[in-house]
mmCIF file of C-alpha atoms in Angstrom:
data_model
loop_
_atom_site.group_PDB
_atom_site.id
_atom_site.type_symbol
_atom_site.label_atom_id
_atom_site.label_comp_id
_atom_site.label_asym_id
_atom_site.label_seq_id
_atom_site.Cartn_x
_atom_site.Cartn_y
_atom_site.Cartn_z
ATOM 1 C CA GLY M 179 12.930 50.761 21.151
ATOM 2 C CA TYR M 180 10.317 53.057 19.961
ATOM 3 C CA PHE M 181 6.718 53.707 20.986
ATOM 4 C CA LYS M 182 3.764 56.015 20.018
ATOM 5 C CA LEU M 183 1.172 57.467 22.261
ATOM 6 C CA GLY M 184 -2.536 58.875 21.786
ATOM 7 C CA ALA M 185 -2.444 61.427 19.106
ATOM 8 C CA MET M 186 1.359 61.178 18.309
ATOM 9 C CA LYS M 187 2.289 61.419 14.557
ATOM 10 C CA ASN M 188 5.553 59.988 14.836
ATOM 11 C CA CYS M 189 7.435 57.426 16.956
ATOM 12 C CA SER M 190 9.642 58.385 19.684
ATOM 13 C CA PRO M 191 12.565 56.530 21.028
ATOM 14 C CA TRP M 192 11.977 55.071 24.493
ATOM 15 C CA LEU M 193 12.800 58.054 27.183
ATOM 16 C CA SER M 194 16.053 58.163 28.889
ATOM 17 C CA CYS M 195 16.887 59.198 32.310
ATOM 18 C CA GLU M 196 17.569 62.689 31.531
ATOM 19 C CA ALA M 197 14.199 62.971 29.447
ATOM 20 C CA ILE M 198 12.246 61.187 32.150
ATOM 21 C CA ASN M 199 13.784 63.621 34.793
ATOM 22 C CA LYS M 200 13.276 66.663 32.873
ATOM 23 C CA GLU M 201 9.671 65.894 30.995
ATOM 24 C CA VAL M 202 7.911 63.407 33.376
ATOM 25 C CA ARG M 203 5.948 65.078 36.196
ATOM 26 C CA LYS M 204 4.342 62.855 39.157
ATOM 27 C CA LEU M 205 0.589 63.303 39.689
ATOM 28 C CA LYS M 206 -0.284 61.051 42.390
ATOM 29 C CA ARG M 207 0.694 57.567 43.870
ATOM 30 C CA VAL M 208 -1.732 54.855 42.689
ATOM 31 C CA GLY M 209 -0.015 51.815 43.778
ATOM 32 C CA GLU M 210 2.865 50.039 45.816
ATOM 33 C CA GLY M 211 3.907 46.267 45.636
ATOM 34 C CA ALA M 212 6.514 44.573 47.221
ATOM 35 C CA VAL M 213 8.894 45.544 44.303
ATOM 36 C CA LYS M 214 7.741 48.937 43.397
ATOM 37 C CA LYS M 215 5.838 52.035 43.626
ATOM 38 C CA VAL M 216 3.588 53.435 41.096
ATOM 39 C CA PHE M 217 2.838 56.995 40.251
ATOM 40 C CA LEU M 218 0.346 58.252 37.817
ATOM 41 C CA SER M 219 2.311 60.964 36.031
ATOM 42 C CA GLU M 220 2.376 62.999 32.957
ATOM 43 C CA TRP M 221 4.434 63.448 29.726
ATOM 44 C CA LYS M 222 3.677 66.212 27.211
ATOM 45 C CA GLU M 223 0.105 66.254 28.033
ATOM 46 C CA ASN M 224 -0.109 62.201 28.006
ATOM 47 C CA LYS M 225 -1.094 60.334 31.294
ATOM 48 C CA VAL M 226 1.842 57.836 31.877
ATOM 49 C CA VAL M 227 2.770 55.382 34.820
ATOM 50 C CA LEU M 228 5.934 55.873 36.620
ATOM 51 C CA SER M 229 7.049 52.812 38.395
ATOM 52 C CA GLN M 230 10.340 53.179 41.156
ATOM 53 C CA LEU M 231 12.197 50.494 43.085
ATOM 54 C CA THR M 232 11.020 50.575 46.653
ATOM 55 C CA ASN M 233 12.999 48.126 48.239
ATOM 56 C CA SER M 234 16.745 47.842 47.313
ATOM 57 C CA GLU M 235 17.039 44.181 48.184
ATOM 58 C CA LEU M 236 14.515 43.526 45.245
ATOM 59 C CA LYS M 237 16.795 45.265 42.688
ATOM 60 C CA GLU M 238 17.321 41.964 40.697
ATOM 61 C CA ASP M 239 13.557 41.378 40.504
ATOM 62 C CA PHE M 240 12.880 44.975 39.416
ATOM 63 C CA LEU M 241 15.714 44.700 36.597
ATOM 64 C CA HIS M 242 14.362 41.317 35.508
ATOM 65 C CA GLY M 243 10.919 42.957 35.041
ATOM 66 C CA LEU M 244 12.520 45.407 33.040
ATOM 67 C CA LYS M 245 14.419 43.013 30.996
ATOM 68 C CA MET M 246 11.469 41.168 30.281
ATOM 69 C CA LEU M 247 9.298 44.255 29.579
ATOM 70 C CA LYS M 248 12.108 45.328 26.907
ATOM 71 C CA ALA M 249 12.386 41.760 25.387
ATOM 72 C CA LEU M 250 8.570 40.925 25.071
ATOM 73 C CA GLN M 251 7.014 44.308 23.559
ATOM 74 C CA SER M 252 3.981 42.986 21.768
ATOM 75 C CA LYS M 253 0.331 43.216 21.584
ATOM 76 C CA HIS M 254 0.102 41.299 24.786
ATOM 77 C CA VAL M 255 2.347 43.363 27.092
ATOM 78 C CA VAL M 256 1.977 46.938 28.680
ATOM 79 C CA ARG M 257 3.630 49.463 26.307
ATOM 80 C CA LEU M 258 7.135 50.634 27.549
ATOM 81 C CA LEU M 259 7.763 54.271 27.285
ATOM 82 C CA GLY M 260 11.273 54.516 28.846
ATOM 83 C CA TYR M 261 13.378 53.765 31.605
ATOM 84 C CA CYS M 262 16.295 54.742 33.774
ATOM 85 C CA GLU M 263 18.192 51.982 35.183
ATOM 86 C CA GLN M 264 20.521 53.869 37.280
ATOM 87 C CA GLU M 265 17.379 55.368 39.194
ATOM 88 C CA PHE M 266 15.435 52.347 38.927
ATOM 89 C CA THR M 267 12.642 53.929 37.189
ATOM 90 C CA ILE M 268 10.426 52.496 34.248
ATOM 91 C CA LEU M 269 7.806 54.345 32.231
ATOM 92 C CA THR M 270 4.965 52.618 30.902
ATOM 93 C CA GLU M 271 1.282 53.447 29.256
ATOM 94 C CA TYR M 272 -1.424 54.170 31.610
ATOM 95 C CA HIS M 273 -4.637 52.490 31.552
ATOM 96 C CA PRO M 274 -7.381 54.114 33.501
ATOM 97 C CA LEU M 275 -9.361 50.990 33.738
ATOM 98 C CA GLY M 276 -6.749 49.769 36.209
ATOM 99 C CA SER M 277 -5.920 46.175 36.775
ATOM 100 C CA LEU M 278 -8.208 43.169 36.369
ATOM 101 C CA ARG M 279 -8.884 43.110 40.022
ATOM 102 C CA GLY M 280 -11.445 45.905 39.324
ATOM 103 C CA LEU M 281 -13.351 44.352 36.696
ATOM 104 C CA ASN M 282 -16.651 43.632 38.049
ATOM 105 C CA GLY M 283 -16.589 47.468 39.402
ATOM 106 C CA THR M 284 -15.768 48.401 35.680
ATOM 107 C CA PHE M 285 -18.974 46.419 34.621
ATOM 108 C CA HIS M 286 -21.116 48.312 36.950
ATOM 109 C CA ILE M 287 -19.987 52.001 35.618
ATOM 110 C CA PRO M 288 -23.247 53.087 33.306
ATOM 111 C CA ARG M 289 -21.230 53.495 30.247
ATOM 112 C CA TYR M 290 -19.673 49.881 30.362
ATOM 113 C CA LYS M 291 -22.656 48.311 31.321
ATOM 114 C CA GLY M 292 -23.528 47.338 27.760
ATOM 115 C CA MET M 293 -20.057 45.409 27.792
ATOM 116 C CA ASN M 294 -21.271 43.082 30.741
ATOM 117 C CA THR M 295 -22.223 40.228 28.299
ATOM 118 C CA TRP M 296 -20.944 36.395 28.413
ATOM 119 C CA HIS M 297 -19.342 37.186 24.824
ATOM 120 C CA ARG M 298 -17.267 40.123 26.219
ATOM 121 C CA ARG M 299 -16.485 38.236 29.132
ATOM 122 C CA LEU M 300 -15.257 34.944 27.216
ATOM 123 C CA MET M 301 -13.323 37.690 24.739
ATOM 124 C CA LEU M 302 -11.221 38.407 27.935
ATOM 125 C CA ALA M 303 -10.639 35.173 29.071
ATOM 126 C CA ILE M 304 -9.261 34.472 25.249
ATOM 127 C CA ASP M 305 -6.894 37.225 25.736
ATOM 128 C CA TYR M 306 -5.644 35.910 29.022
ATOM 129 C CA VAL M 307 -5.026 32.670 27.711
ATOM 130 C CA GLY M 308 -3.378 34.305 24.740
ATOM 131 C CA ILE M 309 -1.076 36.161 26.915
ATOM 132 C CA ILE M 310 -0.065 32.794 28.616
ATOM 133 C CA GLY M 311 0.521 31.093 25.435
ATOM 134 C CA TYR M 312 2.721 34.039 24.312
ATOM 135 C CA LEU M 313 4.658 33.732 27.589
ATOM 136 C CA HIS M 314 4.846 29.728 27.009
ATOM 137 C CA SER M 315 6.549 30.279 23.565
ATOM 138 C CA SER M 316 7.900 33.702 23.858
ATOM 139 C CA PRO M 317 11.133 35.168 21.846
ATOM 140 C CA LEU M 318 12.830 34.159 25.049
ATOM 141 C CA GLY M 319 11.784 30.555 25.368
ATOM 142 C CA THR M 320 8.949 29.286 27.929
ATOM 143 C CA LEU M 321 8.533 31.755 30.674
ATOM 144 C CA VAL M 322 6.222 30.780 33.808
ATOM 145 C CA MET M 323 3.979 33.529 35.304
ATOM 146 C CA CYS M 324 5.362 33.150 39.018
ATOM 147 C CA ASP M 325 3.357 35.758 40.774
ATOM 148 C CA SER M 326 0.254 33.868 40.614
ATOM 149 C CA ASN M 327 -0.307 32.152 44.224
ATOM 150 C CA ASP M 328 -4.014 33.268 44.362
ATOM 151 C CA LEU M 329 -6.545 34.725 42.234
ATOM 152 C CA ASP M 330 -6.105 38.343 43.600
ATOM 153 C CA LYS M 331 -2.366 38.208 42.922
ATOM 154 C CA VAL M 332 -2.956 36.869 39.211
ATOM 155 C CA LEU M 333 -5.735 39.671 38.749
ATOM 156 C CA SER M 334 -3.277 42.491 39.906
ATOM 157 C CA GLN M 335 -0.751 41.366 37.316
ATOM 158 C CA TYR M 336 -2.915 42.225 34.439
ATOM 159 C CA LEU M 337 -4.512 45.510 33.129
ATOM 160 C CA LEU M 338 -7.737 46.066 31.372
ATOM 161 C CA THR M 339 -7.742 48.444 28.476
ATOM 162 C CA SER M 340 -10.367 51.118 27.612
ATOM 163 C CA ASP M 341 -11.271 48.897 24.705
ATOM 164 C CA PHE M 342 -11.699 45.707 27.102
ATOM 165 C CA HIS M 343 -8.566 43.851 26.362
ATOM 166 C CA VAL M 344 -6.119 42.517 28.555
ATOM 167 C CA LEU M 345 -2.420 43.286 29.063
ATOM 168 C CA VAL M 346 0.345 41.551 31.168
ATOM 169 C CA ASN M 347 1.622 44.515 33.363
ATOM 170 C CA ASP M 348 3.944 43.107 35.747
ATOM 171 C CA LEU M 349 6.953 40.642 34.559
ATOM 172 C CA ASP M 350 9.090 40.752 37.704
ATOM 173 C CA ALA M 351 8.822 36.945 38.547
ATOM 174 C CA LEU M 352 9.020 35.295 35.065
ATOM 175 C CA PRO M 353 11.762 32.353 35.457
ATOM 176 C CA LEU M 354 12.625 30.310 32.146
ATOM 177 C CA VAL M 355 11.856 26.658 31.664
ATOM 178 C CA ASN M 356 14.476 24.834 29.489
ATOM 179 C CA ARG M 357 13.153 21.169 29.436
ATOM 180 C CA SER M 358 16.032 20.034 26.755
ATOM 181 C CA ALA M 359 18.778 21.349 29.214
ATOM 182 C CA GLY M 360 16.878 20.026 32.196
ATOM 183 C CA ARG M 361 16.184 23.533 33.561
ATOM 184 C CA LEU M 362 12.933 23.582 35.617
ATOM 185 C CA VAL M 363 11.487 26.376 38.089
ATOM 186 C CA LYS M 364 10.262 27.298 41.587
ATOM 187 C CA CYS M 365 8.107 30.349 42.332
ATOM 188 C CA GLY M 366 9.919 31.931 45.407
ATOM 189 C CA HIS M 367 11.423 30.167 48.041
ATOM 190 C CA ARG M 368 8.566 29.948 50.398
ATOM 191 C CA GLU M 369 6.287 26.967 50.818
ATOM 192 C CA LEU M 370 2.927 27.592 49.026
ATOM 193 C CA ARG M 371 -0.392 26.240 49.953
ATOM 194 C CA GLY M 372 -3.777 26.207 48.670
ATOM 195 C CA GLU M 373 -6.169 24.874 46.079
ATOM 196 C CA PHE M 374 -5.260 27.800 43.655
ATOM 197 C CA VAL M 375 -1.563 26.748 43.112
ATOM 198 C CA ALA M 376 -0.789 23.673 41.156
ATOM 199 C CA PRO M 377 -0.451 20.457 43.136
ATOM 200 C CA GLU M 378 3.241 20.078 42.022
ATOM 201 C CA GLN M 379 3.770 23.504 43.603
ATOM 202 C CA ARG M 380 2.725 22.263 47.092
ATOM 203 C CA TRP M 381 5.160 20.609 49.625
ATOM 204 C CA PRO M 382 5.076 16.838 48.915
ATOM 205 C CA TYR M 383 6.412 15.314 52.231
ATOM 206 C CA GLY M 384 3.498 15.824 54.340
ATOM 207 C CA GLU M 385 2.838 17.939 57.749
ATOM 208 C CA GLU M 386 5.400 16.094 59.410
ATOM 209 C CA VAL M 387 8.454 17.077 57.247
ATOM 210 C CA LEU M 388 9.234 20.708 57.598
ATOM 211 C CA PHE M 389 9.345 22.942 54.566
ATOM 212 C CA GLU M 390 12.986 23.019 53.267
ATOM 213 C CA ASP M 391 13.413 25.057 49.953
ATOM 214 C CA ASP M 392 16.308 22.793 48.837
ATOM 215 C CA LEU M 393 14.068 19.593 49.079
ATOM 216 C CA MET M 394 11.174 21.203 47.110
ATOM 217 C CA PRO M 395 11.004 19.586 43.508
ATOM 218 C CA PRO M 396 11.056 22.119 40.510
ATOM 219 C CA TYR M 397 8.222 22.154 38.180
ATOM 220 C CA ASP M 398 7.372 23.713 34.613
ATOM 221 C CA GLU M 399 4.890 25.842 32.895
ATOM 222 C CA LYS M 400 1.932 23.572 33.239
ATOM 223 C CA THR M 401 1.538 25.404 36.521
ATOM 224 C CA ASP M 402 0.112 28.019 34.460
ATOM 225 C CA ILE M 403 -2.365 25.707 33.013
ATOM 226 C CA TRP M 404 -3.726 24.710 36.161
ATOM 227 C CA LYS M 405 -4.957 27.962 37.263
ATOM 228 C CA ILE M 406 -6.718 28.991 33.845
ATOM 229 C CA PRO M 407 -10.016 27.582 34.928
ATOM 230 C CA ASP M 408 -10.221 29.540 38.099
ATOM 231 C CA VAL M 409 -9.210 32.660 36.484
ATOM 232 C CA THR M 410 -11.903 32.106 33.493
ATOM 233 C CA ASN M 411 -14.385 31.262 35.920
ATOM 234 C CA PHE M 412 -13.658 34.450 37.448
ATOM 235 C CA PHE M 413 -13.693 36.591 34.169
ATOM 236 C CA LEU M 414 -17.208 34.692 33.149
ATOM 237 C CA GLY M 415 -18.980 36.077 36.336
ATOM 238 C CA HIS M 416 -22.738 35.490 36.608
ATOM 239 C CA VAL M 417 -24.206 37.170 33.591
ATOM 240 C CA GLU M 418 -26.903 35.612 31.292
ATOM 241 C CA GLY M 419 -25.103 32.955 29.399
ATOM 242 C CA SER M 420 -21.943 32.426 31.433
ATOM 243 C CA ASP M 421 -23.184 29.139 32.596
ATOM 244 C CA ILE M 422 -23.512 27.889 29.158
ATOM 245 C CA VAL M 423 -20.118 29.008 28.408
ATOM 246 C CA ARG M 424 -18.929 26.977 31.336
ATOM 247 C CA LEU M 425 -20.733 23.999 30.302
ATOM 248 C CA HIS M 426 -18.852 24.030 26.817
ATOM 249 C CA LEU M 427 -15.638 24.578 28.615
ATOM 250 C CA PHE M 428 -16.059 21.686 31.213
ATOM 251 C CA ASP M 429 -13.838 19.231 29.267
ATOM 252 C CA ILE M 430 -11.023 21.496 28.632
ATOM 253 C CA HIS M 431 -10.958 22.821 32.206
ATOM 254 C CA ALA M 432 -11.097 19.267 33.351
ATOM 255 C CA ALA M 433 -8.188 18.745 31.422
ATOM 256 C CA CYS M 434 -6.266 21.508 32.782
ATOM 257 C CA LYS M 435 -6.800 20.321 36.422
ATOM 258 C CA LYS M 436 -5.285 17.112 35.560
ATOM 259 C CA LYS M 437 -2.957 16.109 38.704
ATOM 260 C CA ASP M 438 -0.081 14.847 36.319
ATOM 261 C CA PRO M 439 1.155 18.053 34.606
ATOM 262 C CA SER M 440 2.203 16.365 31.543
ATOM 263 C CA GLU M 441 -1.446 15.392 31.075
ATOM 264 C CA ARG M 442 -2.644 19.056 30.915
ATOM 265 C CA PRO M 443 -2.955 20.642 27.638
ATOM 266 C CA SER M 444 -0.716 23.568 26.253
ATOM 267 C CA ALA M 445 -1.983 27.217 26.510
ATOM 268 C CA GLN M 446 -2.372 26.850 22.551
ATOM 269 C CA GLU M 447 -4.967 23.843 23.096
ATOM 270 C CA VAL M 448 -6.633 25.831 25.747
ATOM 271 C CA LEU M 449 -6.666 29.086 23.268
ATOM 272 C CA ASP M 450 -7.961 26.858 20.202
ATOM 273 C CA THR M 451 -10.758 25.373 22.229
ATOM 274 C CA TYR M 452 -11.922 28.595 23.772
ATOM 275 C CA ARG M 453 -11.876 30.129 20.283
ATOM 276 C CA LYS M 454 -13.864 27.341 18.999
ATOM 277 C CA VAL M 455 -16.489 27.584 21.706
ATOM 278 C CA LEU M 456 -16.735 31.332 21.207
ATOM 279 C CA ALA M 457 -17.371 30.612 17.316
ATOM 280 C CA LEU M 458 -20.103 27.891 18.143
ATOM 281 C CA LEU M 459 -21.725 30.109 20.841
ATOM 282 C CA ILE M 460 -22.064 33.208 18.375
ATOM 283 C CA ARG M 461 -23.668 30.862 15.759
ATOM 284 C CA GLU M 462 -26.243 29.394 18.149
ATOM 285 C CA ALA M 463 -27.011 32.999 19.239
ATOM 286 C CA ALA M 464 -27.621 34.074 15.530
ATOM 287 C CA MET M 465 -29.971 30.927 15.097
ATOM 288 C CA PRO M 466 -32.465 31.189 17.899
ATOM 289 C CA GLY M 467 -33.954 27.559 17.162
ATOM 290 C CA THR M 468 -30.887 25.722 18.110
ATOM 291 C CA ARG M 469 -31.461 26.190 21.732
ATOM 292 C CA GLU M 470 -34.351 24.012 21.900
ATOM 293 C CA MET M 471 -33.023 21.415 19.804
ATOM 294 C CA LEU M 472 -30.095 21.276 22.305
#
């Protein structure tokens, strides 16, 4: 229920409707999605982000996102600064580097060029898989990242911090899997297509049968695992050494792409493998002769 920002000495309780209306000043609109409009704003000389509901039909999604933000505050999730349920506004910390969609552009900015290494890029992938792992074993139970039907959509859900870490920013679509109670999930009510979504998320009855939401079988959190190799491939980019990293991740990524969801590894297993590969490659880089021996 508290936060600390920038140079603040003490923690402040989450800002209420009254404080947000009185103390927060909108500067400019910086984004708009299906559910909310996003404004760069100012609070006591700190840059902050004010999100407001755009479509009253999506109130439920907005309030679900707020509930998740409140419940999941941690090093993996963007910092909540305040909210006003009556007016459907949420105040969060501002990260000037924006969403992960702009990652490659950020690496081209002169002051960040030195960050553009396989090592730094693999660290970002580790952050990302760490977030998936956190959601799969969250304080609320096993949550599935549903806003993830294509790479661009996935990247827009996460922020890049100024010290090059990844935070999840958008928690509007996080249904709960409860296997012991037989509760599985579906990401929305429309047909999903394409190689990016997991096979079990695609309509199983062929072209001749028209899609019907009621006939679509539900699935579990392993849909998130299927997508990890594609997201990591984006993170690794095309820098010196990134192909060596891909080679070391080949087996775990093949396992992530198993058609049978139950055969895919857990997010924790993927994370452990990523960390091992990072440690191994750092050792190799420190011992120049090893490359030839391989």
